[in-house]
Tab-separated table of C-alpha atoms and ligand atoms in Angstrom:
chain	number	residue	atom	x	y	z
A	3	MET	CA	0.000	0.000	0.000
A	4	SER	CA	1.307	3.354	-0.873
A	5	ILE	CA	0.939	6.634	0.916
A	6	LYS	CA	-1.601	9.050	-0.523
A	7	VAL	CA	-0.900	12.775	-0.295
A	8	PHE	CA	-3.386	15.578	-0.829
A	9	ASN	CA	-1.691	17.810	-3.393
A	10	THR	CA	-2.738	21.478	-3.308
A	11	LEU	CA	-1.594	21.746	-6.933
A	12	THR	CA	-4.190	19.246	-8.216
A	13	ARG	CA	-6.570	19.441	-5.244
A	14	THR	CA	-6.703	15.660	-5.125
A	15	LYS	CA	-5.198	12.862	-3.085
A	16	GLU	CA	-2.482	11.255	-5.147
A	17	PRO	CA	-0.360	8.153	-4.543
A	18	PHE	CA	3.083	9.229	-3.390
A	19	ILE	CA	5.711	8.231	-5.934
A	20	PRO	CA	9.202	9.437	-4.968
A	21	LEU	CA	11.682	10.823	-7.489
A	22	GLU	CA	14.268	8.412	-6.176
A	23	LYS	CA	13.451	5.060	-4.661
A	24	ASP	CA	13.020	5.057	-0.883
A	25	GLN	CA	13.859	8.732	-0.599
A	26	VAL	CA	11.799	11.850	0.094
A	27	LYS	CA	13.150	15.295	-0.735
A	28	MET	CA	11.113	17.594	1.446
A	29	TYR	CA	11.320	21.365	1.893
A	30	VAL	CA	9.338	23.177	4.581
A	31	CYS	CA	9.194	26.967	4.846
A	32	GLY	CA	10.569	27.949	8.237
A	33	PRO	CA	10.097	30.967	10.480
A	34	THR	CA	11.317	34.548	10.220
A	35	VAL	CA	13.424	34.674	13.339
A	36	TYR	CA	12.655	38.085	14.865
A	37	ASN	CA	10.607	36.826	17.818
A	38	TYR	CA	9.388	33.631	19.486
A	39	ILE	CA	7.117	31.657	17.190
A	40	HIS	CA	3.397	31.664	17.870
A	41	ILE	CA	1.197	28.604	18.067
A	42	GLY	CA	0.268	29.058	14.383
A	43	ASN	CA	3.897	28.349	13.439
A	44	ALA	CA	4.148	25.466	15.892
A	45	ARG	CA	1.453	23.597	13.967
A	46	PRO	CA	3.401	23.129	10.687
A	47	ALA	CA	6.498	22.282	12.734
A	48	ILE	CA	4.618	19.411	14.432
A	49	VAL	CA	2.532	18.355	11.428
A	50	PHE	CA	5.384	18.079	8.948
A	51	ASP	CA	7.665	16.487	11.528
A	52	THR	CA	4.972	13.814	11.825
A	53	VAL	CA	4.832	13.433	8.028
A	54	ARG	CA	8.596	12.999	8.064
A	55	ARG	CA	8.424	10.439	10.900
A	56	TYR	CA	5.782	8.457	9.059
A	57	PHE	CA	7.852	8.312	5.873
A	58	GLU	CA	10.796	7.148	7.988
A	59	TYR	CA	8.598	4.534	9.645
A	60	LYS	CA	7.735	3.247	6.170
A	61	GLY	CA	11.421	2.919	5.336
A	62	PHE	CA	12.098	6.145	3.436
A	63	GLU	CA	15.136	8.307	3.946
A	64	VAL	CA	13.792	11.845	4.337
A	65	LYS	CA	15.981	14.743	3.240
A	66	TYR	CA	14.209	17.311	5.343
A	67	VAL	CA	15.120	20.957	4.835
A	68	LEU	CA	13.647	23.822	6.856
A	69	ASN	CA	14.978	27.334	6.314
A	70	PHE	CA	15.395	30.275	8.665
A	71	THR	CA	14.653	33.731	7.267
A	72	ASP	CA	17.346	35.587	9.152
A	73	VAL	CA	17.153	38.940	7.371
A	74	ASP	CA	14.031	40.869	6.351
A	75	ASP	CA	12.027	44.002	7.223
A	76	LYS	CA	10.767	42.599	10.532
A	77	LEU	CA	14.284	41.693	11.682
A	78	ILE	CA	15.607	45.116	10.694
A	79	LYS	CA	12.743	46.799	12.542
A	80	ALA	CA	13.352	44.652	15.649
A	81	ALA	CA	17.081	45.454	15.506
A	82	ASN	CA	16.350	49.188	15.376
A	83	GLU	CA	13.860	49.008	18.229
A	84	LEU	CA	16.088	46.918	20.480
A	85	GLY	CA	19.344	48.646	19.528
A	86	GLU	CA	20.832	45.288	18.541
A	87	GLU	CA	22.405	43.854	15.407
A	88	VAL	CA	20.263	41.740	13.055
A	89	PRO	CA	22.492	38.612	13.333
A	90	ASP	CA	22.319	38.696	17.154
A	91	ILE	CA	18.533	38.761	17.115
A	92	ALA	CA	18.421	36.024	14.466
A	93	ASN	CA	20.778	33.760	16.427
A	94	ARG	CA	18.815	34.225	19.610
A	95	PHE	CA	15.482	33.325	18.048
A	96	ILE	CA	16.868	30.435	15.993
A	97	GLN	CA	18.070	28.982	19.286
A	98	ALA	CA	14.682	29.645	20.899
A	99	TYR	CA	12.891	28.055	17.931
A	100	LYS	CA	14.985	24.920	18.197
A	101	GLU	CA	14.354	24.681	21.939
A	102	ASP	CA	10.619	25.299	21.709
A	103	VAL	CA	9.879	22.927	18.844
A	104	GLY	CA	12.396	20.456	20.318
A	105	ALA	CA	10.275	20.401	23.490
A	106	LEU	CA	7.306	19.598	21.232
A	107	GLY	CA	9.126	16.528	19.947
A	108	VAL	CA	10.146	18.023	16.578
A	109	LYS	CA	13.375	16.585	15.199
A	110	GLU	CA	16.103	18.830	13.797
A	111	ALA	CA	16.035	19.116	10.007
A	112	VAL	CA	18.819	17.523	7.981
A	113	HIS	CA	19.624	21.066	6.825
A	114	HIS	CA	18.573	24.344	8.412
A	115	PRO	CA	19.818	26.833	5.794
A	116	ARG	CA	19.806	30.553	6.495
A	117	VAL	CA	19.419	33.388	3.989
A	118	THR	CA	22.588	35.152	5.115
A	119	GLU	CA	24.651	31.996	4.557
A	120	ASN	CA	23.323	31.476	1.013
A	121	MET	CA	23.693	34.932	-0.463
A	122	ASP	CA	25.871	33.764	-3.411
A	123	GLU	CA	23.297	31.161	-4.457
A	124	ILE	CA	20.482	33.709	-4.155
A	125	ILE	CA	22.336	36.278	-6.299
A	126	GLN	CA	23.197	33.630	-8.913
A	127	PHE	CA	19.566	32.565	-9.027
A	128	ILE	CA	18.424	36.142	-9.677
A	129	GLU	CA	21.105	36.570	-12.362
A	130	GLY	CA	19.770	33.441	-14.066
A	131	LEU	CA	16.250	34.864	-14.094
A	132	ILE	CA	17.448	38.179	-15.581
A	133	GLU	CA	19.428	36.373	-18.308
A	134	LYS	CA	16.361	34.361	-19.293
A	135	GLY	CA	14.169	37.472	-19.423
A	136	PHE	CA	12.025	36.541	-16.389
A	137	ALA	CA	13.369	39.373	-14.241
A	138	TYR	CA	14.609	42.931	-14.625
A	139	GLU	CA	16.603	45.478	-12.689
A	140	SER	CA	14.970	48.804	-11.974
A	141	GLY	CA	16.737	51.530	-9.999
A	142	GLY	CA	18.702	49.160	-7.750
A	143	ASP	CA	15.757	46.764	-7.223
A	144	VAL	CA	15.176	43.559	-9.155
A	145	TYR	CA	11.657	42.319	-9.923
A	146	PHE	CA	10.204	39.088	-11.271
A	147	ARG	CA	8.210	39.694	-14.461
A	148	THR	CA	5.136	37.739	-13.398
A	149	ARG	CA	3.312	37.795	-16.737
A	150	SER	CA	6.269	36.118	-18.400
A	151	PHE	CA	5.517	32.928	-16.463
A	152	ASP	CA	2.491	31.397	-18.209
A	153	GLU	CA	1.440	29.088	-15.409
A	154	TYR	CA	1.346	31.757	-12.704
A	155	GLY	CA	-1.607	31.089	-10.387
A	156	LYS	CA	-1.647	27.311	-10.847
A	157	LEU	CA	-1.081	26.512	-7.156
A	158	SER	CA	-3.648	28.923	-5.724
A	159	HIS	CA	-5.998	28.241	-8.658
A	160	GLN	CA	-6.378	31.869	-9.671
A	161	SER	CA	-6.087	33.346	-13.141
A	162	ILE	CA	-3.595	36.090	-13.800
A	163	ASP	CA	-6.414	38.494	-14.709
A	164	GLU	CA	-8.222	37.841	-11.416
A	165	LEU	CA	-4.994	38.596	-9.598
A	166	ARG	CA	-4.329	41.674	-11.718
A	167	SER	CA	-7.608	43.320	-10.716
A	168	GLY	CA	-6.629	43.719	-7.050
A	169	ALA	CA	-2.957	44.570	-7.518
A	170	ARG	CA	-1.471	48.059	-7.081
A	171	ILE	CA	1.994	49.493	-7.406
A	172	GLU	CA	2.954	50.822	-3.962
A	173	VAL	CA	4.804	54.073	-3.382
A	174	GLY	CA	8.540	53.545	-3.822
A	175	GLU	CA	8.183	50.436	-6.010
A	176	LYS	CA	9.746	50.616	-9.441
A	177	LYS	CA	7.785	47.839	-11.173
A	178	GLU	CA	6.698	47.448	-14.773
A	179	ASP	CA	3.468	45.758	-13.669
A	180	PRO	CA	1.618	45.586	-10.319
A	181	LEU	CA	1.876	41.769	-10.278
A	182	ASP	CA	5.677	41.795	-10.431
A	183	PHE	CA	7.324	40.922	-7.157
A	184	THR	CA	10.645	41.786	-5.536
A	185	LEU	CA	13.696	39.561	-5.916
A	186	TRP	CA	16.263	42.083	-4.689
A	187	LYS	CA	15.776	45.277	-2.726
A	188	GLU	CA	18.029	48.285	-2.852
A	189	ALA	CA	19.344	49.070	0.633
A	190	LYS	CA	17.983	51.975	2.595
A	191	GLU	CA	20.407	54.017	4.638
A	192	ALA	CA	22.039	52.296	7.634
A	193	GLU	CA	20.533	48.892	6.807
A	194	ILE	CA	22.374	45.596	6.765
A	195	THR	CA	23.434	45.030	3.113
A	196	TRP	CA	25.199	42.709	0.713
A	197	ASP	CA	27.024	43.594	-2.514
A	198	SER	CA	25.360	42.497	-5.722
A	199	PRO	CA	25.575	43.198	-9.463
A	200	TRP	CA	22.710	45.691	-8.839
A	201	GLY	CA	24.401	47.538	-5.998
A	202	LYS	CA	24.067	47.159	-2.249
A	203	GLY	CA	20.887	45.543	-1.023
A	204	ARG	CA	19.262	42.356	0.204
A	205	PRO	CA	16.989	39.663	-1.205
A	206	GLY	CA	13.212	39.746	-1.223
A	207	TRP	CA	11.515	37.012	0.782
A	208	HIS	CA	10.379	34.498	-1.879
A	209	ILE	CA	13.691	34.008	-3.669
A	210	GLU	CA	15.464	32.413	-0.680
A	211	CYS	CA	13.325	29.261	-0.751
A	212	SER	CA	13.819	28.735	-4.505
A	213	ALA	CA	17.588	29.175	-4.151
A	214	MET	CA	17.947	27.026	-1.026
A	215	ALA	CA	15.665	24.210	-2.234
A	216	LYS	CA	17.787	24.040	-5.400
A	217	LYS	CA	21.051	24.033	-3.468
A	218	TYR	CA	20.109	21.402	-0.886
A	219	LEU	CA	17.630	19.217	-2.776
A	220	GLY	CA	17.961	19.886	-6.527
A	221	ASP	CA	15.780	21.398	-9.267
A	222	THR	CA	12.828	19.112	-8.592
A	223	ILE	CA	11.796	18.044	-5.106
A	224	ASP	CA	9.179	15.597	-3.865
A	225	ILE	CA	7.277	17.615	-1.269
A	226	HIS	CA	7.092	21.300	-0.558
A	227	ALA	CA	5.151	22.143	2.577
A	228	GLY	CA	4.047	25.010	4.779
A	229	GLY	CA	1.072	26.744	6.339
A	230	GLN	CA	-1.995	27.413	4.217
A	231	ASP	CA	-1.324	31.161	4.399
A	232	LEU	CA	1.855	30.620	2.364
A	233	THR	CA	0.030	29.241	-0.683
A	234	PHE	CA	-0.351	32.708	-2.135
A	235	PRO	CA	1.748	34.638	-2.882
A	236	HIS	CA	4.804	32.946	-1.339
A	237	HIS	CA	4.540	29.449	-2.823
A	238	GLU	CA	3.070	30.691	-6.075
A	239	ASN	CA	6.089	32.963	-6.439
A	240	GLU	CA	8.494	30.163	-5.532
A	241	ILE	CA	7.036	28.030	-8.332
A	242	ALA	CA	7.358	30.880	-10.854
A	243	GLN	CA	10.985	31.583	-9.892
A	244	SER	CA	12.111	27.956	-9.757
A	245	GLU	CA	10.369	26.704	-12.880
A	246	ALA	CA	11.376	29.802	-14.892
A	247	ASN	CA	15.014	29.472	-13.862
A	248	ASN	CA	15.452	25.692	-13.720
A	249	GLY	CA	13.219	24.781	-16.657
A	250	GLU	CA	11.929	21.836	-14.570
A	251	SER	CA	8.844	21.181	-12.494
A	252	PHE	CA	9.633	22.431	-8.967
A	253	ALA	CA	7.737	20.353	-6.376
A	254	ARG	CA	5.644	17.295	-7.214
A	255	TYR	CA	3.447	17.511	-4.111
A	256	TRP	CA	2.420	20.666	-2.268
A	257	MET	CA	1.153	20.179	1.286
A	258	HIS	CA	-0.505	22.894	3.379
A	259	ASN	CA	-1.770	22.773	6.937
A	260	GLY	CA	-4.892	24.618	8.111
A	261	TYR	CA	-5.197	27.598	10.437
A	262	ILE	CA	-5.332	27.744	14.213
A	263	ASN	CA	-8.047	29.770	15.890
A	264	ILE	CA	-7.891	30.925	19.482
A	265	GLU	CA	-11.196	30.382	21.257
A	266	ASN	CA	-12.949	30.430	17.881
A	267	GLU	CA	-11.331	33.687	16.812
A	268	LYS	CA	-8.647	34.274	14.268
A	269	MET	CA	-5.299	34.968	15.886
A	270	SER	CA	-4.368	38.569	15.169
A	271	LYS	CA	-2.301	41.407	16.525
A	272	SER	CA	-5.359	43.639	16.789
A	273	LEU	CA	-7.268	41.129	18.940
A	274	GLY	CA	-4.197	40.703	21.136
A	275	ASN	CA	-4.739	36.929	21.271
A	276	PHE	CA	-1.318	35.801	20.055
A	277	VAL	CA	-0.203	32.659	21.858
A	278	LEU	CA	3.549	32.061	21.785
A	279	ALA	CA	4.827	28.492	21.619
A	280	HIS	CA	7.516	29.556	24.083
A	281	ASP	CA	4.872	30.318	26.747
A	282	LEU	CA	2.754	27.340	25.808
A	283	VAL	CA	5.476	24.762	26.507
A	284	GLN	CA	5.876	26.247	30.007
A	285	LYS	CA	2.157	26.184	30.723
A	286	TYR	CA	1.285	22.736	29.356
A	287	ASP	CA	2.978	19.381	29.029
A	288	PRO	CA	4.545	19.699	25.533
A	289	GLN	CA	3.541	16.103	24.775
A	290	VAL	CA	-0.089	17.053	25.380
A	291	ILE	CA	0.294	20.053	23.053
A	292	ARG	CA	1.619	17.752	20.348
A	293	PHE	CA	-1.149	15.228	20.970
A	294	PHE	CA	-3.700	18.051	20.745
A	295	MET	CA	-2.270	19.345	17.437
A	296	LEU	CA	-2.403	15.870	15.902
A	297	SER	CA	-5.914	15.124	17.127
A	298	VAL	CA	-7.294	17.129	14.174
A	299	HIS	CA	-6.491	16.384	10.535
A	300	TYR	CA	-3.678	18.683	9.426
A	301	ARG	CA	-5.689	20.253	6.601
A	302	HIS	CA	-8.586	21.216	8.855
A	303	PRO	CA	-8.676	24.315	11.019
A	304	ILE	CA	-8.002	23.677	14.696
A	305	ASN	CA	-9.415	25.613	17.599
A	306	PHE	CA	-7.281	26.240	20.652
A	307	SER	CA	-8.547	26.934	24.180
A	308	ASP	CA	-7.639	26.002	27.760
A	309	GLU	CA	-10.718	23.824	27.906
A	310	LEU	CA	-9.745	21.887	24.789
A	311	MET	CA	-6.223	21.458	26.170
A	312	ALA	CA	-7.670	20.011	29.376
A	313	GLY	CA	-9.663	17.580	27.241
A	314	ALA	CA	-6.542	16.638	25.294
A	315	LYS	CA	-4.702	16.005	28.541
A	316	SER	CA	-7.303	13.627	29.879
A	317	SER	CA	-7.431	11.814	26.523
A	318	PHE	CA	-3.687	11.438	26.367
A	319	ASP	CA	-3.639	10.324	30.021
A	320	ARG	CA	-5.955	7.457	29.126
A	321	ILE	CA	-3.278	6.137	26.780
A	322	ARG	CA	-0.495	6.783	29.276
A	323	ASN	CA	-2.402	5.098	32.115
A	324	ALA	CA	-3.102	2.008	30.052
A	325	PHE	CA	0.568	1.884	29.149
A	326	ASP	CA	1.604	2.211	32.815
A	327	ASN	CA	-0.812	-0.487	33.878
A	328	LEU	CA	0.539	-2.818	31.212
A	329	GLN	CA	4.060	-2.197	32.425
A	330	HIS	CA	3.119	-2.921	36.019
A	331	ARG	CA	1.503	-6.202	35.017
A	332	ARG	CA	4.474	-7.311	32.977
A	333	GLY	CA	6.184	-9.165	35.817
A	334	THR	CA	3.100	-10.752	37.330
A	335	SER	CA	1.582	-12.480	34.324
A	336	LEU	CA	0.603	-16.092	34.755
A	337	ASN	CA	0.809	-17.258	31.147
A	338	LEU	CA	-2.200	-19.485	31.611
A	339	THR	CA	-4.724	-18.098	29.147
A	340	ASP	CA	-5.514	-20.126	26.082
A	341	ASP	CA	-7.019	-17.274	24.075
A	342	HIS	CA	-3.794	-15.354	23.685
A	343	ASP	CA	-3.617	-15.829	19.882
A	344	GLN	CA	-6.917	-14.064	19.614
A	345	TRP	CA	-5.519	-11.071	21.521
A	346	LEU	CA	-2.338	-11.004	19.455
A	347	ASN	CA	-4.492	-10.952	16.309
A	348	GLU	CA	-6.500	-8.082	17.699
A	349	ILE	CA	-3.305	-6.076	18.268
A	350	THR	CA	-2.070	-6.807	14.735
A	351	LYS	CA	-5.423	-5.740	13.335
A	352	GLN	CA	-5.248	-2.370	15.126
A	353	LYS	CA	-1.698	-1.802	13.950
A	354	GLN	CA	-2.722	-2.436	10.342
A	355	GLN	CA	-5.613	-0.030	10.733
A	356	PHE	CA	-3.244	2.645	12.076
A	357	VAL	CA	-1.082	2.264	8.959
A	358	LEU	CA	-4.134	2.507	6.689
A	359	GLU	CA	-5.197	5.748	8.359
A	360	MET	CA	-1.721	7.272	8.118
A	361	ASP	CA	-1.363	6.132	4.500
A	362	ASP	CA	-4.518	8.110	3.768
A	363	ASP	CA	-2.954	11.593	3.686
A	364	PHE	CA	-1.507	11.312	7.196
A	365	ASN	CA	-4.852	11.146	8.956
A	366	THR	CA	-3.497	11.497	12.482
A	367	ALA	CA	-6.992	12.136	13.872
A	368	ASN	CA	-8.126	8.660	12.809
A	369	ALA	CA	-4.752	7.153	13.725
A	370	ILE	CA	-5.242	8.446	17.276
A	371	SER	CA	-8.709	6.858	17.344
A	372	VAL	CA	-7.039	3.548	16.487
A	373	ILE	CA	-4.628	4.033	19.404
A	374	PHE	CA	-7.683	4.514	21.637
A	375	GLU	CA	-9.148	1.262	20.345
A	376	LEU	CA	-5.892	-0.440	21.204
A	377	THR	CA	-5.954	1.174	24.650
A	378	LYS	CA	-9.508	-0.039	25.195
A	379	ALA	CA	-8.504	-3.560	24.234
A	380	ALA	CA	-5.527	-3.380	26.607
A	381	ASN	CA	-7.734	-2.256	29.501
A	382	LEU	CA	-10.176	-5.054	28.777
A	383	TYR	CA	-7.351	-7.538	28.677
A	384	LEU	CA	-5.957	-6.283	31.985
A	385	GLN	CA	-9.327	-6.885	33.612
A	386	SER	CA	-8.993	-10.594	32.987
A	387	GLU	CA	-7.510	-12.406	35.955
A	388	GLN	CA	-4.907	-14.352	34.034
A	389	THR	CA	-2.706	-12.500	31.619
A	390	HIS	CA	-0.044	-13.758	29.255
A	391	THR	CA	3.384	-12.121	29.045
A	392	ASP	CA	3.440	-12.334	25.256
A	393	VAL	CA	0.197	-10.407	24.983
A	394	ILE	CA	1.248	-7.808	27.558
A	395	ASP	CA	4.558	-7.328	25.733
A	396	GLN	CA	2.812	-7.026	22.395
A	397	PHE	CA	0.434	-4.385	23.741
A	398	ILE	CA	3.357	-2.425	25.194
A	399	GLU	CA	5.488	-2.694	22.080
A	400	THR	CA	2.657	-1.716	19.710
A	401	LEU	CA	1.511	1.223	21.813
A	402	GLU	CA	5.081	2.501	21.930
A	403	GLU	CA	5.618	1.958	18.225
A	404	LEU	CA	2.465	3.737	17.100
A	405	THR	CA	2.755	6.686	19.466
A	406	SER	CA	6.402	7.209	18.531
A	407	VAL	CA	5.391	7.460	14.841
A	408	LEU	CA	3.380	10.485	15.997
A	409	GLY	CA	6.385	11.775	17.961
A	410	LEU	CA	4.735	10.994	21.297
A	411	GLN	CA	6.667	9.342	24.091
A	412	LEU	CA	5.064	6.997	26.573
A	413	LYS	CA	8.030	5.275	28.114
A	414	GLN	CA	10.763	7.803	28.747
A	415	ASP	CA	8.788	10.099	31.001
A	416	ASP	CA	7.229	7.228	32.898
A	417	GLU	CA	10.563	5.594	33.572
A	418	LEU	CA	11.857	8.829	34.967
A	419	LEU	CA	8.713	9.176	36.965
A	420	ASP	CA	9.035	5.644	38.361
A	421	GLU	CA	12.549	6.402	39.530
A	422	GLU	CA	11.400	9.641	41.073
A	423	ILE	CA	8.617	7.864	42.926
A	424	ASP	CA	10.938	5.145	44.187
A	425	ALA	CA	13.400	7.763	45.412
A	426	LEU	CA	10.657	9.647	47.235
A	427	ILE	CA	9.356	6.449	48.840
A	428	GLU	CA	12.877	5.687	50.005
A	429	GLU	CA	13.205	9.193	51.424
A	430	ARG	CA	9.880	8.802	53.217
A	431	LYS	CA	10.998	5.513	54.748
A	432	GLN	CA	14.122	7.219	56.087
A	433	ALA	CA	12.110	10.197	57.364
A	434	ARG	CA	9.875	7.840	59.307
A	435	LYS	CA	12.845	6.015	60.746
A	436	ASP	CA	14.187	9.424	61.817
A	437	ARG	CA	10.769	10.153	63.317
A	438	ASN	CA	10.492	13.130	60.967
A	439	PHE	CA	6.775	12.543	60.398
A	440	ALA	CA	6.175	16.020	59.001
A	441	ARG	CA	8.498	15.260	56.070
A	442	ALA	CA	7.044	11.780	55.644
A	443	ASP	CA	3.506	13.215	55.409
A	444	GLU	CA	4.680	15.899	53.031
A	445	ILE	CA	6.051	13.272	50.649
A	446	ARG	CA	2.838	11.282	50.828
A	447	ASP	CA	0.796	14.417	50.045
A	448	ASP	CA	3.120	15.383	47.204
A	449	LEU	CA	2.712	11.997	45.610
A	450	LYS	CA	-1.013	12.071	46.172
A	451	ALA	CA	-1.187	15.386	44.322
A	452	ARG	CA	0.499	13.615	41.422
A	453	ASN	CA	-2.036	10.797	41.550
A	454	ILE	CA	0.290	8.296	43.216
A	455	ILE	CA	-1.327	6.385	46.098
A	456	LEU	CA	0.907	4.781	48.727
A	457	GLU	CA	-0.043	1.624	50.589
A	458	ASP	CA	1.932	0.656	53.649
A	459	THR	CA	1.974	-3.116	54.085
A	460	ALA	CA	3.873	-5.534	56.269
A	461	GLN	CA	6.211	-6.159	53.315
A	462	GLY	CA	6.917	-2.455	52.808
A	463	THR	CA	5.388	0.427	50.892
A	464	ARG	CA	3.646	-0.256	47.604
A	465	TRP	CA	2.375	2.407	45.204
A	466	LYS	CA	-0.161	2.661	42.461
A	467	ARG	CA	-1.508	5.336	40.156
A	468	GLY	CA	-4.810	6.755	41.275
B	501	ZN	ZN1	9.324	29.398	1.421
């Protein structure tokens, strides 16, 4: 069975056929690093990391590239306001990005190219477009001649005349036509600049992705991905630049994730409802945030609220609790049941269903439902008096395998937690020996607050999750 991908270009689900066997060349548009990213940027980070993980699970090598826009108007403005240099701000927020999405379980890209480190490639790319007649210099700026690219509008499914009707030439722009877009910008006074054949300046935004995709992945790539808001004009412009310059089709599959709303409202500066990922990972368990983001299909809009996060936490806890209970039963199984083949078949069936759901355009929402089915089966199995080690192990292994495809960890945290609990129980034992009952009670209350119930027996203290 092959993976089907919804392609924005054709607006259909298509079987994924890689350019090279067992390999996926994937480019994802990354953040402009002038601030912490907001929750709207955390979604593509998580979604496309999951797409990458699933391809890897199916045996593909994924050449995953995610760029950092480390010079642009917003960075220059931030530098002026803060009295800092652009590269210092960029470095700080690249680091913060990596930490924040890292907490959310997002793996580092194979390449994280930056604009400022690829200036030669960007300039060469623009020179190529000028030579071929697709771009022109005008008073120190360089523009892409949009009408010269016949297929302009094919990604966002708009005709050039529709687009033309709303377009204006802004003050200070030196374009031939309102649809033309900037490839190179002449420097204003006291701005960070690079030398170019057109004088001092810096690149426009769109050109960096065309130049960096070409450098790191080649003229044609398998998947180009990003948030839905990038479809037009950013991705449309990338296609025009790349296909005009390279003379090849640019990306075979275009993937876009849907918007995030905050309490049913669009996130916007004017509403003041921006939620930063940096704050979010402090407030909530990052694993729960990831679980929440994947509980809705990536192409659908997702609504964020504290209430929905609480719901996501209790849902995710159901999986974690079942996993814990399985682990605790591991050592005490009696291996007496004769229906264990039936249970092993049930587990295999759920695993196959998970794969079917993920094959269908990475339907993580349905894949999570399958994990719940598996959890339900595990709980049912644990209710039987006699359990078989093979079945317990298979439940544990499958739950771990499927959740890790989604970038969710069940084991690591729990193991740490187990050690923590054991250490606290040991400390409590010592406190009681020392007749420090206040400390002993404090430990018991602490554990109780974390849903750990202690039971003092003649053989010592036992604990269980409440
Ligand atoms: Zn891009």
